[in-house]
Amino acid sequence: ESLGITTLSGFLILLPALLGGLFWPRANDIGCLFSLAVGALCWLLIQVLPYHTDWLIFARLIDTLQLSRLESGVACLLVASIALGLGSLLRPQTQAEQVRALECAVYDPEPILRVQRWDIRAAHVDDIEHALSKPLGAPIAAQQVQQALAELDMSWDETRPNQLTRLRERLNFNLSALLGPAVSQDILDRVLPYHARLDLPQIVVRHALEQRLDHEQSTGRLSGTAAELDALRRFHRQMLHELPIGVCSVNAQLTIMSWNRMMGELTGFGDEVVGWRISDIPNVWGSVLMQFMADSNQQAYRQTVQYDGYHYLVNLQRATVGEPDGQNQVLVIEDVTQMAELEKQLTHQDRLAAIGRLVAGVAHEIGNPVTGIAGLAQNLEDDFEDPEIQDASQKILEQTERIRNIVNALVGYARTDRLDQAQQQTLCLRDLVNEAMSLTRMGQRKSIRFINAVEADLHIAGYGPQLHQVFINLFGNAIDASADAAGQTESIRIHVSAHQNNQHIHIEIEDDGHGLPNGELRSKLFEPFVTTKQYGQGTGLGLSLVQGIISSHGGRIQLIDKTDYDQGRGVIVQISLPVIQPAEEHT
């Protein structure tokens, strides 16, 4: 039994160093070694030597103190614990020991920011290149650093610690593909090791503590007024976090103090930016926010920001809060992209309504002189029997009827009229295209080569005058584009083809012009008053009328630039219309 107690007490002296290192953040290596040394010495003096025949003097000491073996074992444990405290307090902790203490402690004040405690001891990109040149050689090191900088869109003059750490991680990724993960990690650990960073800003620590409190249940810990205040704090914090507009706060040094959920959705960065300067945000939002903070104006409306392939339209506002000498500021970012789109749609509807009013007046004014012209043409046809006068009078009447049809179609488009079933006719597509080509040639001084490759057995249901207007407008656009592209008025080629696919006929009108415009204008070609022609040469109503007529016939239209598919220069207009068999006309 005595031997067992002695052995047990020998193990007990290890407990202060073991438990203190795990649960006491102030413990260090000197304290642990001192505890082990003093505990072992005490164990020898009062547990082992008193019972050895050559050391009877220690036995008389134990008799004088009247300590049992168990009591002497507890005394050794107490002495070892006191030695741990004295040894740890007499020598300050090193930086690495403080980090290990935080990692082993039961309560870590910064659990979500652990990765930010590590940096590399490089002050400049040149330092990283110089460190890599030892194991890799100068040319390869320069090449790898240049490649990593380009992939991160980072400048060679970068000095921010967090960005240099990102550069190291990218180098590790690239070198892993060349040398293997183990070799790459070994090289970087030797030449660019991570070092603990404990000089975290107080902002970061406070934010971490707030998040820790938010995630912990305070039941049983707070009561009364303290519990009510904590509940109110949680409510305000959650309200700011869930606001549908971006909110963040910064101090006088433009260091981020808070950051809500919407800011994270806009910028792509979450709570990890707390403690960063605004300029440390690596994407376009960092420069946008810095530019706004440097501006004297407190508001900036409808600012365009292009990020991640999307165009944002945002309103920026800021206000000073807290003590006047603190100069803490709250920055609010409101995404008004969808609101701007709705406003654009409402403006478009207003423009269409204005077109309707304008067309109604124009139709009335045009109708009177057209009626007079038609009357004069009929009088000429009745009064003269000359074949040339008769033929000219007939052509004048045809053109006046065409003017009436165009005006009626314009009025119907402005009023969004649908095609009346009674107006539908069975039309041979080939004859329809031929007639449109003949009408297009009238009044043209250009040499035009029309190619009608439409089969004679293809028929569609529709209103002839409106479909004539569709093809004439499209042919006119093709002629203008081809003449501009060629720089001359000769050899203008327009090719028309069609084929049937199930219950639709697909028509293609191809030219060799300058193609579709680039940028945002391409998506607006079917809107009223949008044109690529010079001022005075086009109204911008042609394609919008064409789309309205095709839609009223139950079809679709789209424009394809041939250069997008490596098919040369020009545009292919694709029209899809419902098919009808000739026999249906008689049933």
Coordinates of C-alpha atoms in Angstrom, one line a residue:
E1 CA 0.0 0.0 0.0
S2 CA 2.8 2.4 0.9
L3 CA 4.5 1.7 -2.4
G4 CA 1.3 2.4 -4.3
I5 CA 0.7 5.8 -2.6
T6 CA 4.3 6.8 -3.3
T7 CA 3.9 5.9 -7.0
L8 CA 0.6 7.7 -7.2
S9 CA 2.0 10.9 -5.6
G10 CA 4.9 10.8 -8.2
F11 CA 2.3 10.9 -11.0
L12 CA 0.3 13.7 -9.3
I13 CA 3.2 16.2 -9.5
L14 CA 2.7 16.1 -13.3
L15 CA -0.8 17.4 -13.0
P16 CA -0.1 21.1 -12.3
A17 CA 2.1 21.4 -15.5
L18 CA -0.4 19.5 -17.6
L19 CA -3.7 21.1 -16.4
G20 CA -2.1 24.6 -16.1
G21 CA -0.8 24.5 -19.6
L22 CA -4.3 23.6 -20.9
F23 CA -6.6 25.8 -18.8
W24 CA -4.5 28.7 -17.5
P25 CA -3.7 31.1 -20.3
R26 CA -0.8 32.7 -18.3
A27 CA 1.2 29.5 -18.0
N28 CA 4.4 29.2 -19.9
D29 CA 7.2 26.7 -20.5
I30 CA 9.4 28.1 -17.7
G31 CA 6.5 27.7 -15.2
C32 CA 5.9 24.1 -16.3
L33 CA 9.6 23.1 -16.0
F34 CA 9.9 24.8 -12.6
S35 CA 6.8 23.0 -11.4
L36 CA 8.1 19.6 -12.5
A37 CA 11.6 20.2 -11.0
V38 CA 10.3 21.5 -7.6
G39 CA 7.6 18.8 -7.5
A40 CA 10.0 16.0 -8.2
L41 CA 12.5 17.4 -5.6
C42 CA 9.7 17.5 -3.0
W43 CA 8.6 14.0 -3.9
L44 CA 12.1 12.7 -3.4
L45 CA 12.7 14.5 -0.1
I46 CA 9.4 13.5 1.7
Q47 CA 8.3 10.4 -0.2
V48 CA 11.4 8.4 -1.3
L49 CA 14.5 9.3 0.8
P50 CA 12.9 9.1 4.3
Y51 CA 12.4 5.4 3.8
H52 CA 16.0 4.7 2.6
T53 CA 18.4 3.5 5.3
D54 CA 21.1 6.0 4.3
W55 CA 18.8 9.0 4.6
L56 CA 17.3 8.5 8.1
I57 CA 17.5 12.3 8.7
F58 CA 14.6 12.8 6.4
A59 CA 12.7 10.1 8.3
R60 CA 13.1 12.1 11.5
L61 CA 11.8 15.2 9.6
I62 CA 8.6 13.3 8.5
D63 CA 8.1 12.1 12.1
T64 CA 8.4 15.6 13.4
L65 CA 5.9 16.9 10.9
Q66 CA 3.7 13.9 11.6
L67 CA 2.7 13.5 7.9
S68 CA 1.3 10.3 6.5
R69 CA 2.2 9.1 3.0
L70 CA -1.1 10.4 1.6
E71 CA -0.7 13.8 3.2
S72 CA 2.9 14.1 2.0
G73 CA 1.7 13.2 -1.6
V74 CA -0.8 16.0 -1.4
A75 CA 1.9 18.4 -0.1
C76 CA 4.0 17.5 -3.2
L77 CA 1.1 18.4 -5.4
L78 CA 0.5 21.7 -3.6
V79 CA 4.2 22.6 -3.9
A80 CA 4.3 21.8 -7.6
S81 CA 1.2 24.0 -8.2
I82 CA 2.8 26.9 -6.4
A83 CA 6.0 26.4 -8.4
L84 CA 4.0 26.6 -11.6
G85 CA 2.4 29.9 -10.7
L86 CA 5.7 31.5 -9.5
G87 CA 7.6 30.3 -12.5
S88 CA 5.0 31.5 -15.0
L89 CA 4.6 34.9 -13.4
L90 CA 8.3 35.6 -13.0
R91 CA 8.9 35.3 -16.8
P92 CA 6.7 37.0 -19.4
Q93 CA 5.1 34.9 -22.1
T94 CA 6.5 34.8 -25.6
Q95 CA 4.2 35.6 -28.6
A96 CA 4.1 32.0 -29.7
E97 CA 3.1 31.0 -26.1
Q98 CA 0.2 33.5 -26.1
V99 CA -1.1 32.0 -29.3
R100 CA -0.9 28.5 -28.0
A101 CA -2.7 29.6 -24.8
L102 CA -5.5 31.0 -26.9
E103 CA -5.7 27.8 -28.9
C104 CA -5.8 25.6 -25.8
A105 CA -8.0 27.8 -23.6
V106 CA -11.6 26.8 -23.0
Y107 CA -12.8 30.3 -23.8
D108 CA -11.3 31.8 -26.9
P109 CA -12.3 35.5 -27.3
E110 CA -11.8 35.4 -31.1
P111 CA -13.1 32.0 -32.3
I112 CA -14.2 33.2 -35.7
L113 CA -11.0 35.2 -36.5
R114 CA -8.4 32.5 -35.8
V115 CA -7.1 32.6 -39.4
Q116 CA -6.5 36.3 -39.2
R117 CA -3.9 35.9 -36.4
W118 CA -1.4 34.6 -38.9
D119 CA 0.7 36.6 -41.3
I120 CA 4.0 36.3 -43.1
R121 CA 6.9 38.5 -42.3
A122 CA 7.2 40.1 -45.7
A123 CA 6.7 43.8 -46.1
H124 CA 6.7 43.9 -49.9
V125 CA 6.3 41.6 -52.9
D126 CA 10.0 41.9 -53.5
D127 CA 10.6 40.2 -50.1
I128 CA 8.5 37.2 -51.3
E129 CA 10.3 37.0 -54.6
H130 CA 13.7 37.1 -52.8
A131 CA 12.6 34.4 -50.4
L132 CA 11.5 32.1 -53.2
S133 CA 14.6 32.7 -55.2
K134 CA 16.7 30.6 -52.8
P135 CA 14.9 27.2 -53.3
L136 CA 13.5 27.9 -56.9
G137 CA 16.0 30.2 -58.5
A138 CA 15.6 33.8 -59.4
P139 CA 14.0 33.4 -62.9
I140 CA 11.4 30.8 -61.7
A141 CA 10.6 32.8 -58.5
A142 CA 10.0 36.0 -60.5
Q143 CA 7.8 34.1 -63.0
Q144 CA 5.7 32.5 -60.3
V145 CA 5.2 35.7 -58.4
Q146 CA 4.3 37.6 -61.6
Q147 CA 1.7 34.9 -62.4
A148 CA 0.2 34.9 -58.9
L149 CA -0.1 38.7 -59.0
A150 CA -1.9 38.6 -62.3
E151 CA -4.3 36.0 -61.1
L152 CA -5.1 38.0 -58.0
D153 CA -5.2 41.3 -60.0
M154 CA -2.7 42.7 -57.5
S155 CA 0.0 45.3 -58.0
W156 CA 3.7 44.7 -57.5
D157 CA 3.7 47.6 -55.0
E158 CA 1.3 45.8 -52.7
T159 CA 2.3 46.2 -49.0
R160 CA -0.9 45.3 -47.1
P161 CA -0.3 42.2 -44.8
N162 CA -3.6 40.5 -45.6
Q163 CA -2.9 40.9 -49.3
L164 CA 0.6 39.5 -49.0
T165 CA -0.8 36.5 -47.2
R166 CA -3.3 36.0 -50.0
L167 CA -0.3 36.1 -52.4
R168 CA 1.5 33.4 -50.4
E169 CA -1.6 31.2 -50.6
R170 CA -1.9 31.6 -54.3
L171 CA 1.8 30.8 -54.7
N172 CA 1.2 27.6 -52.7
F173 CA -1.7 26.7 -54.9
N174 CA 0.3 27.2 -58.1
L175 CA 3.4 25.5 -56.9
S176 CA 1.3 22.5 -55.7
A177 CA 0.3 21.9 -59.3
L178 CA 4.0 21.9 -60.4
L179 CA 5.9 20.3 -57.5
G180 CA 3.1 18.5 -55.5
P181 CA 1.4 19.7 -52.4
A182 CA 3.9 18.3 -49.9
V183 CA 7.0 19.8 -51.6
S184 CA 5.3 23.1 -52.1
Q185 CA 4.1 23.3 -48.5
D186 CA 7.6 22.4 -47.3
I187 CA 9.3 25.1 -49.4
L188 CA 6.9 27.8 -48.3
D189 CA 7.1 26.8 -44.6
R190 CA 10.8 27.2 -44.8
V191 CA 11.2 30.4 -46.7
L192 CA 7.8 32.1 -45.9
P193 CA 6.6 30.7 -42.6
Y194 CA 3.5 32.0 -41.0
H195 CA 3.9 34.0 -37.8
A196 CA 1.4 34.7 -35.1
R197 CA -0.1 38.2 -35.0
L198 CA -1.5 39.2 -31.7
D199 CA -1.7 42.9 -32.2
L200 CA -5.3 42.6 -33.4
P201 CA -7.2 45.9 -33.3
Q202 CA -9.6 46.4 -30.4
I203 CA -12.4 46.6 -33.0
V204 CA -11.7 43.1 -34.1
V205 CA -11.7 41.7 -30.5
R206 CA -14.9 43.6 -29.6
H207 CA -16.7 42.4 -32.7
A208 CA -15.6 38.8 -32.0
L209 CA -16.9 39.1 -28.4
E210 CA -20.2 40.4 -29.6
Q211 CA -20.6 37.5 -32.0
R212 CA -19.7 35.1 -29.3
L213 CA -22.4 36.6 -27.1
D214 CA -24.9 36.5 -29.9
H215 CA -24.3 32.7 -30.4
E216 CA -24.4 31.9 -26.7
Q217 CA -27.5 31.5 -24.6
S218 CA -27.6 34.0 -21.7
T219 CA -30.2 32.1 -19.8
G220 CA -29.2 31.8 -16.2
R221 CA -26.3 34.2 -16.6
L222 CA -28.1 37.5 -16.8
S223 CA -31.3 38.6 -15.1
G224 CA -33.3 41.7 -14.4
T225 CA -32.2 44.9 -16.1
A226 CA -29.0 43.3 -17.5
A227 CA -31.1 40.6 -19.3
E228 CA -33.4 43.3 -20.7
L229 CA -30.5 45.4 -21.9
D230 CA -28.9 42.4 -23.5
A231 CA -32.1 41.5 -25.3
L232 CA -32.4 45.1 -26.6
R233 CA -28.8 45.0 -27.8
R234 CA -29.5 41.7 -29.6
F235 CA -32.6 43.2 -31.2
H236 CA -30.8 46.3 -32.5
R237 CA -27.9 44.3 -33.7
Q238 CA -30.1 41.8 -35.6
M239 CA -32.2 44.6 -37.0
L240 CA -29.1 46.3 -38.5
H241 CA -27.8 43.0 -39.7
E242 CA -31.0 42.1 -41.6
L243 CA -31.7 45.5 -43.1
P244 CA -32.3 45.2 -46.9
I245 CA -29.8 48.0 -47.5
G246 CA -26.1 47.9 -46.9
V247 CA -24.9 49.4 -43.6
C248 CA -21.4 49.6 -42.2
S249 CA -19.6 51.9 -39.8
V250 CA -16.0 53.1 -39.8
N251 CA -13.8 55.1 -37.4
A252 CA -11.6 58.1 -38.2
Q253 CA -8.9 55.9 -39.8
L254 CA -11.6 54.4 -42.1
T255 CA -11.3 51.1 -40.3
I256 CA -14.4 49.0 -40.6
M257 CA -16.2 48.6 -37.2
S258 CA -19.4 46.8 -38.3
W259 CA -20.7 45.2 -41.5
N260 CA -24.2 43.9 -42.1
R261 CA -25.5 41.1 -44.3
M262 CA -26.5 43.2 -47.3
M263 CA -23.0 44.7 -47.5
G264 CA -21.7 41.1 -47.7
E265 CA -24.1 40.3 -50.6
L266 CA -23.1 43.4 -52.5
T267 CA -19.3 43.2 -52.0
G268 CA -18.8 39.4 -51.7
F269 CA -17.1 39.8 -48.2
G270 CA -18.6 38.9 -44.9
D271 CA -17.7 39.7 -41.3
E272 CA -14.0 39.0 -42.0
V273 CA -13.6 42.6 -43.2
V274 CA -14.1 44.0 -39.6
G275 CA -10.8 45.5 -38.7
W276 CA -9.8 46.1 -42.3
R277 CA -9.4 49.5 -43.7
I278 CA -11.9 50.3 -46.5
S279 CA -8.9 50.4 -49.0
D280 CA -8.1 46.8 -48.0
I281 CA -11.2 45.5 -49.8
P282 CA -9.6 44.1 -52.9
N283 CA -12.4 44.3 -55.5
V284 CA -14.0 47.4 -57.1
W285 CA -16.0 48.1 -54.0
G286 CA -12.9 49.2 -52.1
S287 CA -12.1 51.9 -54.6
V288 CA -15.8 53.0 -54.8
L289 CA -16.1 53.4 -51.1
M290 CA -12.8 55.2 -50.7
Q291 CA -13.7 57.6 -53.5
F292 CA -17.0 58.4 -51.8
M293 CA -15.4 58.8 -48.4
A294 CA -12.9 61.3 -49.9
D295 CA -15.7 63.3 -51.4
S296 CA -17.0 66.3 -49.5
N297 CA -20.6 65.4 -50.4
Q298 CA -22.6 63.3 -48.0
Q299 CA -24.7 61.7 -50.7
A300 CA -24.0 60.3 -54.1
Y301 CA -27.0 59.1 -56.2
R302 CA -27.2 56.6 -59.0
Q303 CA -23.5 55.5 -59.0
T304 CA -22.7 52.8 -61.5
V305 CA -20.6 49.9 -60.1
Q306 CA -19.7 46.9 -62.3
Y307 CA -18.9 43.9 -60.2
D308 CA -18.9 40.1 -60.9
G309 CA -20.4 40.7 -64.4
Y310 CA -23.3 42.7 -63.1
H311 CA -24.0 46.4 -63.3
Y312 CA -25.2 47.8 -60.0
L313 CA -26.8 51.2 -59.6
V314 CA -26.4 52.4 -56.0
N315 CA -27.1 55.4 -53.8
L316 CA -24.4 56.2 -51.2
Q317 CA -25.0 58.2 -48.0
R318 CA -22.9 58.7 -44.9
A319 CA -23.4 60.4 -41.5
T320 CA -21.2 61.2 -38.5
V321 CA -22.2 59.5 -35.3
G322 CA -20.8 59.3 -31.7
E323 CA -18.6 61.9 -30.1
P324 CA -17.6 64.9 -32.3
D325 CA -13.9 64.2 -31.8
G326 CA -14.3 60.5 -32.6
Q327 CA -15.4 61.1 -36.2
N328 CA -17.1 57.6 -36.5
Q329 CA -19.2 57.4 -39.6
V330 CA -22.1 55.2 -40.8
L331 CA -22.1 54.4 -44.5
V332 CA -25.3 53.3 -46.2
I333 CA -25.4 51.7 -49.6
E334 CA -28.8 51.3 -51.3
D335 CA -29.1 49.1 -54.4
V336 CA -31.6 50.8 -56.7
T337 CA -30.9 48.7 -59.8
Q338 CA -34.3 47.1 -59.9
M339 CA -36.0 50.4 -59.1
A340 CA -34.2 52.0 -62.1
E341 CA -35.4 49.2 -64.3
L342 CA -39.0 49.7 -63.2
E343 CA -38.7 53.5 -63.9
K344 CA -37.3 52.7 -67.3
Q345 CA -40.3 50.5 -68.0
L346 CA -42.7 53.1 -66.9
T347 CA -40.9 55.7 -69.1
H348 CA -41.2 53.3 -72.0
Q349 CA -45.0 52.9 -71.4
D350 CA -45.3 56.7 -71.3
R351 CA -43.5 57.0 -74.5
L352 CA -45.8 54.5 -76.1
A353 CA -48.8 56.4 -74.9
A354 CA -47.3 59.6 -76.4
I355 CA -46.8 57.7 -79.7
G356 CA -50.4 56.7 -79.7
R357 CA -51.6 60.3 -79.3
L358 CA -49.1 61.5 -81.9
V359 CA -50.1 58.8 -84.4
A360 CA -53.8 59.6 -84.0
G361 CA -53.2 63.2 -84.9
V362 CA -50.8 62.3 -87.8
A363 CA -53.2 59.8 -89.2
H364 CA -55.9 62.4 -89.3
E365 CA -53.7 65.0 -91.0
I366 CA -52.3 62.5 -93.5
G367 CA -55.7 61.1 -94.4
N368 CA -57.1 64.3 -95.8
P369 CA -54.3 65.0 -98.5
V370 CA -54.2 61.2 -99.3
T371 CA -57.9 61.3 -100.1
G372 CA -57.4 64.3 -102.3
I373 CA -54.5 62.6 -104.2
A374 CA -56.7 59.5 -104.7
G375 CA -59.5 61.7 -106.0
L376 CA -57.3 63.4 -108.5
A377 CA -55.9 60.1 -109.7
Q378 CA -59.4 58.8 -110.3
N379 CA -60.3 61.9 -112.3
L380 CA -57.2 61.5 -114.4
E381 CA -58.1 57.9 -115.1
D382 CA -61.7 58.8 -116.1
D383 CA -60.8 61.9 -118.2
F384 CA -57.9 60.5 -120.2
E385 CA -57.7 57.4 -122.3
D386 CA -53.9 57.5 -122.8
P387 CA -52.5 54.2 -121.6
E388 CA -49.5 55.9 -119.9
I389 CA -51.8 58.2 -118.0
Q390 CA -54.1 55.3 -117.1
D391 CA -51.1 53.3 -115.8
A392 CA -49.7 56.2 -113.9
S393 CA -53.1 56.9 -112.3
Q394 CA -53.4 53.3 -111.3
K395 CA -50.0 53.3 -109.6
I396 CA -50.9 56.5 -107.8
L397 CA -54.1 54.9 -106.4
E398 CA -52.0 51.8 -105.3
Q399 CA -49.6 54.0 -103.5
T400 CA -52.3 56.0 -101.8
E401 CA -53.9 52.7 -100.7
R402 CA -50.5 51.7 -99.4
I403 CA -50.2 54.9 -97.4
R404 CA -53.6 54.2 -95.8
N405 CA -52.5 50.7 -94.9
I406 CA -49.3 52.0 -93.3
V407 CA -51.1 54.6 -91.3
N408 CA -53.7 52.1 -90.2
A409 CA -51.0 49.7 -89.1
L410 CA -49.2 52.4 -87.2
V411 CA -52.4 53.3 -85.4
G412 CA -53.0 49.7 -84.6
Y413 CA -49.5 49.3 -83.2
A414 CA -49.8 52.4 -81.1
R415 CA -53.1 51.1 -79.8
T416 CA -51.6 47.5 -79.4
D417 CA -54.4 46.1 -81.6
R418 CA -54.4 42.4 -82.3
L419 CA -54.8 41.1 -85.9
D420 CA -58.5 40.6 -86.6
Q421 CA -59.3 37.0 -87.7
A422 CA -61.5 38.5 -90.5
Q423 CA -58.4 40.2 -91.9
Q424 CA -56.4 37.1 -92.2
Q425 CA -55.7 35.7 -95.7
T426 CA -53.9 32.7 -97.1
L427 CA -50.7 34.1 -98.6
C428 CA -48.1 32.5 -100.8
L429 CA -44.8 33.5 -99.1
R430 CA -42.8 33.5 -102.3
D431 CA -45.2 35.9 -104.0
L432 CA -45.4 38.1 -100.9
V433 CA -41.5 38.4 -100.9
N434 CA -41.5 39.1 -104.7
E435 CA -44.0 41.9 -104.3
A436 CA -42.1 43.4 -101.4
M437 CA -38.9 43.3 -103.5
S438 CA -40.6 45.0 -106.4
L439 CA -41.9 47.8 -104.1
T440 CA -38.5 48.2 -102.5
R441 CA -36.9 48.7 -106.0
M442 CA -39.2 51.6 -106.7
G443 CA -37.5 54.9 -105.9
Q444 CA -34.1 53.2 -105.3
R445 CA -31.1 54.4 -107.3
K446 CA -28.9 51.6 -106.0
S447 CA -28.2 48.4 -107.8
I448 CA -29.8 45.7 -105.7
R449 CA -29.5 42.0 -106.3
F450 CA -32.4 40.3 -104.6
I451 CA -32.3 36.5 -104.3
N452 CA -35.7 34.9 -103.5
A453 CA -35.0 31.3 -102.5
V454 CA -38.4 30.7 -101.0
E455 CA -40.3 27.6 -102.2
A456 CA -43.6 28.2 -103.9
D457 CA -45.5 25.8 -101.8
L458 CA -45.0 27.6 -98.5
H459 CA -48.1 29.5 -97.3
I460 CA -48.8 31.6 -94.2
A461 CA -51.9 33.2 -92.7
G462 CA -51.8 36.9 -92.3
Y463 CA -52.7 40.4 -93.5
G464 CA -50.9 41.2 -96.7
P465 CA -50.4 45.0 -96.4
Q466 CA -48.9 44.6 -93.0
L467 CA -46.5 41.8 -94.0
H468 CA -45.6 43.8 -97.1
Q469 CA -44.6 46.6 -94.7
V470 CA -42.5 44.1 -92.6
F471 CA -40.4 43.0 -95.6
I472 CA -40.1 46.5 -97.1
N473 CA -38.8 47.9 -93.8
L474 CA -36.3 45.0 -93.4
F475 CA -35.1 45.3 -97.0
G476 CA -34.7 49.0 -96.6
N477 CA -32.5 48.5 -93.5
A478 CA -30.4 45.9 -95.3
I479 CA -29.9 48.2 -98.3
D480 CA -28.8 51.1 -96.0
A481 CA -26.5 48.9 -94.0
S482 CA -24.9 47.3 -97.1
A483 CA -24.4 50.6 -98.8
D484 CA -22.7 52.1 -95.7
A485 CA -20.5 49.0 -95.3
A486 CA -19.4 48.9 -99.0
G487 CA -18.9 52.6 -99.3
Q488 CA -20.7 52.4 -102.6
T489 CA -24.1 51.7 -104.1
E490 CA -23.3 48.7 -106.2
S491 CA -23.5 45.0 -105.7
I492 CA -25.9 45.1 -102.7
R493 CA -27.0 41.5 -102.1
I494 CA -30.1 40.5 -100.1
H495 CA -30.9 36.8 -99.8
V496 CA -34.2 35.5 -98.6
S497 CA -34.8 31.9 -97.8
A498 CA -37.4 29.9 -95.8
H499 CA -38.2 26.4 -94.6
Q500 CA -41.0 24.7 -92.7
N501 CA -40.4 23.2 -89.3
N502 CA -43.5 21.5 -87.8
Q503 CA -46.2 24.2 -87.6
H504 CA -44.0 27.2 -88.3
I505 CA -42.2 28.7 -91.3
H506 CA -38.8 30.1 -90.6
I507 CA -37.7 33.0 -92.8
E508 CA -34.2 34.3 -93.0
I509 CA -33.2 37.6 -94.6
E510 CA -29.4 37.9 -95.0
D511 CA -27.4 40.9 -96.0
D512 CA -23.7 41.8 -96.2
G513 CA -23.9 45.1 -94.3
H514 CA -21.9 46.5 -91.3
G515 CA -23.8 44.3 -88.8
L516 CA -25.5 45.1 -85.5
P517 CA -24.2 47.8 -83.1
N518 CA -22.2 46.8 -80.1
G519 CA -23.0 47.5 -76.5
E520 CA -26.3 48.3 -74.8
L521 CA -27.8 49.7 -78.1
R522 CA -28.1 46.2 -79.5
S523 CA -30.6 45.2 -76.9
K524 CA -32.8 48.2 -77.6
L525 CA -33.1 48.0 -81.4
F526 CA -36.8 47.0 -81.2
E527 CA -37.7 50.0 -79.0
P528 CA -39.3 53.1 -80.5
F529 CA -37.1 55.9 -81.6
V530 CA -33.9 53.8 -81.3
T531 CA -31.8 54.0 -84.5
T532 CA -28.2 53.6 -85.7
K533 CA -28.7 56.0 -88.6
Q534 CA -27.5 59.5 -88.6
Y535 CA -29.7 62.4 -87.5
G536 CA -32.4 63.0 -90.1
Q537 CA -32.0 59.7 -91.9
G538 CA -34.2 57.5 -89.6
T539 CA -37.0 57.8 -87.1
G540 CA -36.2 54.6 -85.1
L541 CA -39.8 53.3 -85.6
G542 CA -39.2 50.7 -88.4
L543 CA -38.1 47.7 -86.3
S544 CA -40.5 48.5 -83.5
L545 CA -43.4 48.4 -86.1
V546 CA -42.0 45.2 -87.6
Q547 CA -41.9 43.5 -84.2
G548 CA -45.5 44.6 -83.4
I549 CA -46.8 43.3 -86.7
I550 CA -44.9 40.0 -86.4
S551 CA -46.2 39.6 -82.8
S552 CA -49.8 40.3 -83.9
H553 CA -49.5 37.4 -86.4
G554 CA -48.3 35.1 -83.7
G555 CA -44.7 35.0 -84.8
R556 CA -41.3 35.9 -83.5
I557 CA -38.3 37.9 -84.9
Q558 CA -34.7 38.1 -83.9
L559 CA -31.5 39.7 -85.3
I560 CA -28.2 37.8 -85.6
D561 CA -24.9 39.4 -86.3
K562 CA -22.9 37.0 -88.6
T563 CA -19.6 38.0 -87.1
D564 CA -20.7 36.5 -83.8
Y565 CA -20.7 33.1 -85.6
D566 CA -17.7 33.6 -87.9
Q567 CA -20.0 33.8 -91.0
G568 CA -18.6 36.9 -92.5
R569 CA -20.1 40.4 -92.3
G570 CA -23.7 41.3 -92.1
V571 CA -27.0 40.5 -90.4
I572 CA -29.4 37.6 -90.6
V573 CA -33.0 38.5 -89.7
Q574 CA -34.9 35.4 -88.5
I575 CA -38.7 35.4 -88.6
S576 CA -41.0 32.6 -87.5
L577 CA -44.7 32.6 -88.6
P578 CA -47.4 30.0 -88.3
V579 CA -47.8 27.8 -91.3
I580 CA -51.1 27.2 -93.2
Q581 CA -51.8 24.7 -96.0
P582 CA -53.4 25.9 -99.2
A583 CA -56.2 23.5 -98.9
E584 CA -57.3 25.2 -95.6
E585 CA -58.4 28.2 -97.7
H586 CA -61.3 26.2 -99.2
T587 CA -62.4 24.3 -96.1

